[in-house]
Amino acid sequence: KDQVFQPSTVASSEGAVVEIFCNHSVSNAYNFFWYLHFPGCAPRLLVKGSKPSQQGRYNMTYERFSSSLLILQVREADAAVYYCACGVADKLIFGTGTRLQVFP
Amino acid sequence: NAGVTQTPKFRILKIGQSMTLQCAQDMNHNYMYWYRQDPGMGLKLIYYSVGAGITDKGEVPNGYNVSRSTTEDFPLRLELAAPSQTSVYFCASRKVQGGLNTEAFFGQGTRLTVV
């Protein structure tokens, strides 16, 4: 079965670099997408790719079956749910989401 | 551009009632998706469409129906609402031309409670 796996919770101190890991069992996945979701809002894309990528404070690592999202200089305002998704054929398969907790 | 618009934002249904969740996008995207979000379960794909007149089942299609008569609209129909359909529903769209590296754009969600 095609599945995407993420830790349920990650905690970090303000100012640190936090890493959220994702791996999958999806056959023929071609890409990773990392989304940010605040409750009551639309999930929005942070970074995507089939190679290491960076968008502002967000870095993405890439291996064929895994990816990590690194958030630099994490802030309390970054506390949210982060979704990893794999692109396969016409679909995007999402993980269960990782809740980031940020402590001062 | 409004992007992806979902209506209503909130709804309470009684068991056995039916309703349609509306989704419209004004970005001329050819692909559209419906996901449901349950606590600890992430986003599960219900149905998707790669163009007008074409729909396909996702991972959790039971109890739902969709249609795609226009490029802009992708309504999701619940015929006989059940408590297990209590969830937050997200519609998304993306432009796919040649490659599949494009991201999906999401609506703000519809919170549905079935009692």
Coordinates of C-alpha atoms in Angstrom, one line a residue:
Chain A
K1 CA 0.0 0.0 0.0
D2 CA 1.3 3.5 -0.9
Q3 CA 1.9 5.3 2.4
V4 CA 3.8 8.4 3.5
F5 CA 5.2 8.4 7.1
Q6 CA 6.0 11.3 9.3
P7 CA 6.5 11.7 13.1
S8 CA 3.4 13.0 14.8
T9 CA 5.2 15.7 16.8
V10 CA 8.6 17.5 16.8
A11 CA 9.6 20.0 19.4
S12 CA 12.3 22.7 19.2
S13 CA 13.6 25.8 20.9
E14 CA 13.4 29.1 19.3
G15 CA 16.3 30.0 17.1
A16 CA 17.3 26.4 16.5
V17 CA 17.3 24.4 13.2
V18 CA 14.5 21.9 13.3
E19 CA 14.3 18.8 11.1
I20 CA 11.1 17.0 10.1
F21 CA 11.7 13.6 8.5
C22 CA 9.4 11.9 6.0
N23 CA 9.7 8.6 4.2
H24 CA 7.4 6.6 2.0
S25 CA 6.5 3.3 0.5
V26 CA 5.1 4.7 -2.7
S27 CA 6.0 3.0 -5.9
N28 CA 7.1 5.3 -8.7
A29 CA 7.0 8.5 -6.6
Y30 CA 8.6 11.3 -8.6
N31 CA 8.7 14.2 -6.1
F32 CA 8.3 15.5 -2.6
F33 CA 6.1 18.4 -1.6
W34 CA 6.2 20.1 1.9
Y35 CA 3.2 22.0 3.0
L36 CA 2.5 24.2 6.0
H37 CA -1.0 24.1 7.6
F38 CA -2.4 26.5 10.2
P39 CA -5.8 25.4 11.5
G40 CA -8.7 27.1 9.7
C41 CA -6.4 28.1 6.8
A42 CA -5.6 26.6 3.5
P43 CA -2.4 24.4 3.5
R44 CA 0.3 26.1 1.5
L45 CA 3.4 24.9 -0.2
L46 CA 6.8 25.6 1.4
V47 CA 9.2 23.7 -0.9
K48 CA 9.1 20.9 -3.5
G49 CA 11.4 18.9 -5.7
S50 CA 13.2 15.8 -6.7
K51 CA 16.5 17.2 -5.5
P52 CA 17.7 19.2 -2.5
S53 CA 15.9 22.6 -2.6
Q54 CA 15.7 25.8 -0.6
Q55 CA 13.0 28.5 -0.2
G56 CA 14.0 31.2 2.3
R57 CA 14.3 29.5 5.8
Y58 CA 13.0 26.2 4.4
N59 CA 15.5 23.6 3.1
M60 CA 14.5 20.2 1.7
T61 CA 16.7 17.2 1.5
Y62 CA 16.0 14.5 -1.1
E63 CA 16.6 10.7 -1.3
R64 CA 14.5 8.4 -3.4
F65 CA 12.4 7.2 -0.5
S66 CA 12.8 10.0 2.0
S67 CA 13.0 13.7 2.5
S68 CA 13.6 16.1 5.4
L69 CA 12.3 19.6 5.9
L70 CA 14.7 21.8 7.7
I71 CA 13.5 25.0 9.2
L72 CA 16.2 27.5 10.0
Q73 CA 16.0 29.9 12.9
V74 CA 12.7 28.5 14.1
R75 CA 10.2 30.9 15.7
E76 CA 7.1 30.5 17.9
A77 CA 5.0 31.6 14.9
D78 CA 6.2 28.4 13.0
A79 CA 4.2 26.3 15.4
A80 CA 1.8 24.5 13.0
V81 CA 1.3 21.2 11.2
Y82 CA 3.7 20.3 8.4
Y83 CA 2.7 17.8 5.7
C84 CA 4.9 15.8 3.5
A85 CA 3.4 14.6 0.2
C86 CA 4.7 12.4 -2.6
G87 CA 3.7 12.9 -6.2
V88 CA 2.8 9.7 -8.0
A89 CA 1.1 9.5 -11.4
D90 CA -1.8 12.1 -11.2
K91 CA -2.0 12.1 -7.4
L92 CA -0.4 13.7 -4.4
I93 CA -0.3 11.3 -1.4
F94 CA 0.0 13.0 1.9
G95 CA 1.5 11.9 5.2
T96 CA -0.2 12.1 8.5
G97 CA 1.3 15.5 9.3
T98 CA 3.8 16.6 11.9
R99 CA 2.9 19.0 14.6
L100 CA 5.8 21.4 15.4
Q101 CA 6.0 22.7 18.9
V102 CA 8.3 25.7 19.6
F103 CA 9.5 26.6 23.0
P104 CA 11.0 30.0 24.0
Chain B
N1 CA -7.7 35.8 -8.4
A2 CA -9.7 34.1 -5.7
G3 CA -7.8 30.9 -6.0
V4 CA -9.7 27.8 -4.7
T5 CA -13.0 28.7 -3.0
Q6 CA -14.9 26.2 -0.9
T7 CA -18.4 26.6 0.4
P8 CA -19.8 26.3 3.0
K9 CA -17.1 26.8 5.6
F10 CA -19.1 25.0 8.3
R11 CA -22.0 22.6 8.2
I12 CA -23.9 20.4 10.7
L13 CA -25.8 17.5 9.1
K14 CA -28.1 15.0 10.6
I15 CA -27.5 11.3 10.0
G16 CA -29.1 10.3 6.6
Q17 CA -29.2 13.8 5.2
S18 CA -27.4 14.7 2.0
M19 CA -25.4 17.7 0.9
T20 CA -23.0 19.0 -1.7
L21 CA -19.7 20.6 -0.8
Q22 CA -18.8 23.2 -3.4
C23 CA -15.4 23.8 -4.8
A24 CA -14.5 26.3 -7.5
Q25 CA -11.1 27.5 -8.9
D26 CA -10.4 30.4 -11.2
M27 CA -6.8 29.6 -12.1
N28 CA -7.7 27.4 -15.1
H29 CA -6.2 24.4 -13.4
N30 CA -7.0 21.1 -15.1
Y31 CA -6.4 18.8 -12.0
M32 CA -8.7 19.0 -9.0
Y33 CA -8.8 16.9 -5.7
W34 CA -10.9 16.3 -2.7
Y35 CA -9.2 15.3 0.6
R36 CA -10.5 14.8 4.1
Q37 CA -8.5 15.6 7.2
D38 CA -9.0 13.6 10.4
P39 CA -7.0 14.0 13.6
G40 CA -3.8 12.0 13.4
M41 CA -4.7 10.7 10.0
G42 CA -3.4 13.4 7.7
L43 CA -5.0 14.2 4.3
K44 CA -6.7 11.2 2.7
L45 CA -7.6 11.5 -1.0
I46 CA -11.4 10.9 -1.7
Y47 CA -11.7 11.6 -5.4
Y48 CA -9.8 13.5 -8.1
S49 CA -10.2 14.7 -11.6
V50 CA -7.6 15.4 -14.4
G51 CA -10.0 17.4 -16.5
A52 CA -13.7 18.1 -17.2
G53 CA -15.7 14.9 -17.6
I54 CA -13.0 12.7 -16.0
T55 CA -13.1 11.6 -12.3
D56 CA -11.3 8.9 -10.4
K57 CA -11.5 7.3 -7.0
G58 CA -8.9 8.0 -4.4
E59 CA -8.1 6.1 -1.2
V60 CA -11.4 6.7 0.6
P61 CA -14.2 7.2 -1.9
N62 CA -17.0 5.2 -0.2
G63 CA -20.0 7.4 0.7
Y64 CA -19.1 10.2 -1.7
N65 CA -19.7 11.1 -5.3
V66 CA -18.2 13.8 -7.6
S67 CA -18.8 15.3 -10.9
R68 CA -16.6 17.6 -13.1
S69 CA -18.8 19.2 -15.8
T70 CA -16.6 22.3 -16.0
T71 CA -13.0 23.0 -15.6
E72 CA -13.7 25.4 -12.7
D73 CA -16.1 23.4 -10.5
F74 CA -15.6 20.1 -8.7
P75 CA -18.5 19.5 -6.2
L76 CA -18.4 16.6 -3.7
R77 CA -21.7 14.9 -2.9
L78 CA -22.6 13.1 0.3
E79 CA -25.8 11.1 -0.2
L80 CA -26.5 9.6 3.2
A81 CA -24.4 11.3 5.8
A82 CA -22.9 9.2 8.5
P83 CA -21.0 10.1 11.7
S84 CA -17.9 8.6 10.2
Q85 CA -18.0 11.5 7.6
T86 CA -17.4 14.1 10.3
S87 CA -14.2 15.7 9.1
V88 CA -12.6 18.7 7.5
Y89 CA -12.8 18.6 3.8
F90 CA -10.2 20.2 1.5
C91 CA -10.4 20.9 -2.2
A92 CA -7.2 21.5 -4.2
S93 CA -6.3 22.2 -7.8
R94 CA -3.1 22.2 -9.8
K95 CA -2.0 23.0 -13.4
V96 CA -0.4 20.0 -15.0
Q97 CA 1.2 20.5 -18.4
G98 CA 3.9 18.2 -19.6
G99 CA 5.5 17.5 -16.2
L100 CA 4.0 16.7 -12.8
N101 CA 6.2 18.9 -10.7
T102 CA 3.5 21.5 -10.0
E103 CA 2.1 21.9 -6.6
A104 CA -1.5 21.8 -5.6
F105 CA -3.3 24.9 -4.3
F106 CA -5.8 24.4 -1.5
G107 CA -9.0 25.9 -0.4
Q108 CA -9.6 26.9 3.3
G109 CA -11.7 23.8 4.0
T110 CA -15.2 22.9 5.0
R111 CA -15.7 21.6 8.5
L112 CA -18.6 19.1 8.5
T113 CA -20.2 17.5 11.6
V114 CA -22.7 14.7 11.2
V115 CA -24.9 14.2 14.3

